[in-house]
Amino acid sequence: MATAPCHKRAGSIGGEQMIEDALRKHLLEHESALGSYLARYDGRMAVFNIDAPPDDDIKWNGTERYGRIVYAVAMEHTRERNIKGTLTVSVIFQRHAQDLEKRPEKIEPVIRPLIDGWFFNVTNGVVSTNWKGSGYSIDENNGTSKLTLEFEMYTYPLQDTIGPDAVAR
């Protein structure tokens, strides 16, 4: 008899937590896997929601400003009262970095399993992520190369029930 697959979970039960916060916390908890690829900002790995700080910000630790992870969540509410969305994760490196390990193609097999197939506990339920695709690009203007991963997100809202009130009848 086959057993059910093991599901990966991240986040904590209880408390107010948005998917963006849960994802950032989850990635920061995997410093052993990601730390050698990423620069440090304000003492932590360079992981940012939507925008990264400017390169001249004094909180960048050391001289490195890249690699960095920048992610964005776009959620959509449908007529059927479903909530689904897209998570876009960009990993950005200096194009001519001396360290050959700090390249987009090297980090993809590391970061994708840290997000694909995970379930995140959030304030109003659970959100899961499923990898949709990846792409690579080069920005000659600022000398960077980028890996972009796209994930589909599905929500599983809390199902609260209230027992019938026998007195109200």
PDB file of N, CA, C and O in Angstrom, residues 132-162:
ATOM      1  N   LYS A 132       6.341  27.194 -11.861  1.00  0.00           N
ATOM      2  CA  LYS A 132       5.725  27.340 -13.187  1.00  0.00           C
ATOM      3  C   LYS A 132       6.781  27.424 -14.281  1.00  0.00           C
ATOM      4  O   LYS A 132       6.591  26.913 -15.372  1.00  0.00           O
ATOM      5  N   GLY A 133       7.904  28.099 -14.002  1.00  0.00           N
ATOM      6  CA  GLY A 133       8.951  28.236 -15.006  1.00  0.00           C
ATOM      7  C   GLY A 133      10.055  29.158 -14.533  1.00  0.00           C
ATOM      8  O   GLY A 133       9.921  29.860 -13.535  1.00  0.00           O
ATOM      9  N   SER A 134      11.167  29.145 -15.285  1.00  0.00           N
ATOM     10  CA  SER A 134      12.325  29.986 -14.969  1.00  0.00           C
ATOM     11  C   SER A 134      12.844  30.620 -16.242  1.00  0.00           C
ATOM     12  O   SER A 134      12.664  30.080 -17.333  1.00  0.00           O
ATOM     13  N   GLY A 135      13.509  31.755 -16.084  1.00  0.00           N
ATOM     14  CA  GLY A 135      14.133  32.418 -17.220  1.00  0.00           C
ATOM     15  C   GLY A 135      15.362  33.179 -16.770  1.00  0.00           C
ATOM     16  O   GLY A 135      15.507  33.525 -15.597  1.00  0.00           O
ATOM     17  N   TYR A 136      16.243  33.431 -17.726  1.00  0.00           N
ATOM     18  CA  TYR A 136      17.473  34.157 -17.457  1.00  0.00           C
ATOM     19  C   TYR A 136      17.498  35.414 -18.317  1.00  0.00           C
ATOM     20  O   TYR A 136      17.019  35.406 -19.448  1.00  0.00           O
ATOM     21  N   SER A 137      18.069  36.486 -17.760  1.00  0.00           N
ATOM     22  CA  SER A 137      18.198  37.717 -18.542  1.00  0.00           C
ATOM     23  C   SER A 137      19.462  38.451 -18.123  1.00  0.00           C
ATOM     24  O   SER A 137      20.026  38.204 -17.058  1.00  0.00           O
ATOM     25  N   ILE A 138      19.889  39.361 -18.990  1.00  0.00           N
ATOM     26  CA  ILE A 138      21.083  40.177 -18.748  1.00  0.00           C
ATOM     27  C   ILE A 138      20.683  41.630 -18.931  1.00  0.00           C
ATOM     28  O   ILE A 138      19.996  41.986 -19.887  1.00  0.00           O
ATOM     29  N   ASP A 139      21.112  42.473 -17.996  1.00  0.00           N
ATOM     30  CA  ASP A 139      20.891  43.913 -18.101  1.00  0.00           C
ATOM     31  C   ASP A 139      22.252  44.564 -18.315  1.00  0.00           C
ATOM     32  O   ASP A 139      23.029  44.720 -17.365  1.00  0.00           O
ATOM     33  N   GLU A 140      22.531  44.911 -19.554  1.00  0.00           N
ATOM     34  CA  GLU A 140      23.835  45.508 -19.890  1.00  0.00           C
ATOM     35  C   GLU A 140      24.003  46.893 -19.280  1.00  0.00           C
ATOM     36  O   GLU A 140      25.110  47.320 -18.995  1.00  0.00           O
ATOM     37  N   ASN A 141      22.881  47.600 -19.040  1.00  0.00           N
ATOM     38  CA  ASN A 141      22.965  48.959 -18.496  1.00  0.00           C
ATOM     39  C   ASN A 141      23.563  48.993 -17.095  1.00  0.00           C
ATOM     40  O   ASN A 141      24.338  49.885 -16.771  1.00  0.00           O
ATOM     41  N   ASN A 142      23.163  48.047 -16.247  1.00  0.00           N
ATOM     42  CA  ASN A 142      23.720  48.063 -14.888  1.00  0.00           C
ATOM     43  C   ASN A 142      24.644  46.872 -14.615  1.00  0.00           C
ATOM     44  O   ASN A 142      25.047  46.657 -13.486  1.00  0.00           O
ATOM     45  N   GLY A 143      24.961  46.097 -15.648  1.00  0.00           N
ATOM     46  CA  GLY A 143      25.942  45.021 -15.515  1.00  0.00           C
ATOM     47  C   GLY A 143      25.504  43.859 -14.643  1.00  0.00           C
ATOM     48  O   GLY A 143      26.303  43.301 -13.906  1.00  0.00           O
ATOM     49  N   THR A 144      24.217  43.504 -14.706  1.00  0.00           N
ATOM     50  CA  THR A 144      23.714  42.399 -13.895  1.00  0.00           C
ATOM     51  C   THR A 144      23.126  41.287 -14.761  1.00  0.00           C
ATOM     52  O   THR A 144      22.712  41.510 -15.898  1.00  0.00           O
ATOM     53  N   SER A 145      23.117  40.100 -14.189  1.00  0.00           N
ATOM     54  CA  SER A 145      22.412  38.966 -14.783  1.00  0.00           C
ATOM     55  C   SER A 145      21.378  38.513 -13.772  1.00  0.00           C
ATOM     56  O   SER A 145      21.558  38.666 -12.563  1.00  0.00           O
ATOM     57  N   LYS A 146      20.267  37.950 -14.288  1.00  0.00           N
ATOM     58  CA  LYS A 146      19.148  37.660 -13.392  1.00  0.00           C
ATOM     59  C   LYS A 146      18.504  36.334 -13.748  1.00  0.00           C
ATOM     60  O   LYS A 146      18.294  36.013 -14.904  1.00  0.00           O
ATOM     61  N   LEU A 147      18.204  35.586 -12.685  1.00  0.00           N
ATOM     62  CA  LEU A 147      17.360  34.396 -12.778  1.00  0.00           C
ATOM     63  C   LEU A 147      15.990  34.802 -12.255  1.00  0.00           C
ATOM     64  O   LEU A 147      15.891  35.378 -11.175  1.00  0.00           O
ATOM     65  N   THR A 148      14.951  34.530 -13.031  1.00  0.00           N
ATOM     66  CA  THR A 148      13.588  34.811 -12.584  1.00  0.00           C
ATOM     67  C   THR A 148      12.824  33.502 -12.533  1.00  0.00           C
ATOM     68  O   THR A 148      12.726  32.801 -13.535  1.00  0.00           O
ATOM     69  N   LEU A 149      12.315  33.179 -11.343  1.00  0.00           N
ATOM     70  CA  LEU A 149      11.491  31.985 -11.162  1.00  0.00           C
ATOM     71  C   LEU A 149      10.060  32.436 -10.934  1.00  0.00           C
ATOM     72  O   LEU A 149       9.822  33.391 -10.206  1.00  0.00           O
ATOM     73  N   GLU A 150       9.123  31.726 -11.543  1.00  0.00           N
ATOM     74  CA  GLU A 150       7.718  32.058 -11.355  1.00  0.00           C
ATOM     75  C   GLU A 150       7.004  30.851 -10.753  1.00  0.00           C
ATOM     76  O   GLU A 150       7.204  29.713 -11.177  1.00  0.00           O
ATOM     77  N   PHE A 151       6.187  31.136  -9.743  1.00  0.00           N
ATOM     78  CA  PHE A 151       5.441  30.098  -9.036  1.00  0.00           C
ATOM     79  C   PHE A 151       3.960  30.460  -9.025  1.00  0.00           C
ATOM     80  O   PHE A 151       3.611  31.630  -8.868  1.00  0.00           O
ATOM     81  N   GLU A 152       3.112  29.453  -9.185  1.00  0.00           N
ATOM     82  CA  GLU A 152       1.686  29.645  -8.962  1.00  0.00           C
ATOM     83  C   GLU A 152       1.441  29.508  -7.476  1.00  0.00           C
ATOM     84  O   GLU A 152       2.079  28.693  -6.804  1.00  0.00           O
ATOM     85  N   MET A 153       0.524  30.318  -6.956  1.00  0.00           N
ATOM     86  CA  MET A 153       0.194  30.259  -5.536  1.00  0.00           C
ATOM     87  C   MET A 153      -1.285  29.921  -5.401  1.00  0.00           C
ATOM     88  O   MET A 153      -2.123  30.468  -6.122  1.00  0.00           O
ATOM     89  N   TYR A 154      -1.572  29.021  -4.483  1.00  0.00           N
ATOM     90  CA  TYR A 154      -2.952  28.626  -4.203  1.00  0.00           C
ATOM     91  C   TYR A 154      -3.222  28.854  -2.721  1.00  0.00           C
ATOM     92  O   TYR A 154      -2.373  28.578  -1.879  1.00  0.00           O
ATOM     93  N   THR A 155      -4.405  29.361  -2.421  1.00  0.00           N
ATOM     94  CA  THR A 155      -4.752  29.607  -1.025  1.00  0.00           C
ATOM     95  C   THR A 155      -5.753  28.579  -0.550  1.00  0.00           C
ATOM     96  O   THR A 155      -6.587  28.092  -1.317  1.00  0.00           O
ATOM     97  N   TYR A 156      -5.642  28.271   0.710  1.00  0.00           N
ATOM     98  CA  TYR A 156      -6.552  27.357   1.384  1.00  0.00           C
ATOM     99  C   TYR A 156      -7.031  28.097   2.630  1.00  0.00           C
ATOM    100  O   TYR A 156      -6.385  28.053   3.668  1.00  0.00           O
ATOM    101  N   PRO A 157      -8.156  28.837   2.503  1.00  0.00           N
ATOM    102  CA  PRO A 157      -8.611  29.654   3.627  1.00  0.00           C
ATOM    103  C   PRO A 157      -9.041  28.807   4.809  1.00  0.00           C
ATOM    104  O   PRO A 157      -9.413  27.637   4.666  1.00  0.00           O
ATOM    105  N   LEU A 158      -8.996  29.425   5.977  1.00  0.00           N
ATOM    106  CA  LEU A 158      -9.477  28.758   7.179  1.00  0.00           C
ATOM    107  C   LEU A 158     -10.959  28.437   7.013  1.00  0.00           C
ATOM    108  O   LEU A 158     -11.718  29.254   6.491  1.00  0.00           O
ATOM    109  N   GLN A 159     -11.372  27.303   7.455  1.00  0.00           N
ATOM    110  CA  GLN A 159     -12.762  26.887   7.368  1.00  0.00           C
ATOM    111  C   GLN A 159     -13.353  26.871   8.767  1.00  0.00           C
ATOM    112  O   GLN A 159     -13.432  25.837   9.413  1.00  0.00           O
ATOM    113  N   ASP A 160     -13.743  28.030   9.249  1.00  0.00           N
ATOM    114  CA  ASP A 160     -14.351  28.133  10.570  1.00  0.00           C
ATOM    115  C   ASP A 160     -15.831  27.787  10.482  1.00  0.00           C
ATOM    116  O   ASP A 160     -16.526  28.213   9.561  1.00  0.00           O
ATOM    117  N   THR A 161     -16.268  27.028  11.431  1.00  0.00           N
ATOM    118  CA  THR A 161     -17.702  26.708  11.483  1.00  0.00           C
ATOM    119  C   THR A 161     -18.240  27.135  12.850  1.00  0.00           C
ATOM    120  O   THR A 161     -17.516  27.170  13.834  1.00  0.00           O
ATOM    121  N   ILE A 162     -19.491  27.463  12.851  1.00  0.00           N
ATOM    122  CA  ILE A 162     -20.167  27.861  14.088  1.00  0.00           C
ATOM    123  C   ILE A 162     -21.321  26.900  14.296  1.00  0.00           C
ATOM    124  O   ILE A 162     -22.128  26.676  13.397  1.00  0.00           O
TER     125      ILE A 162
END
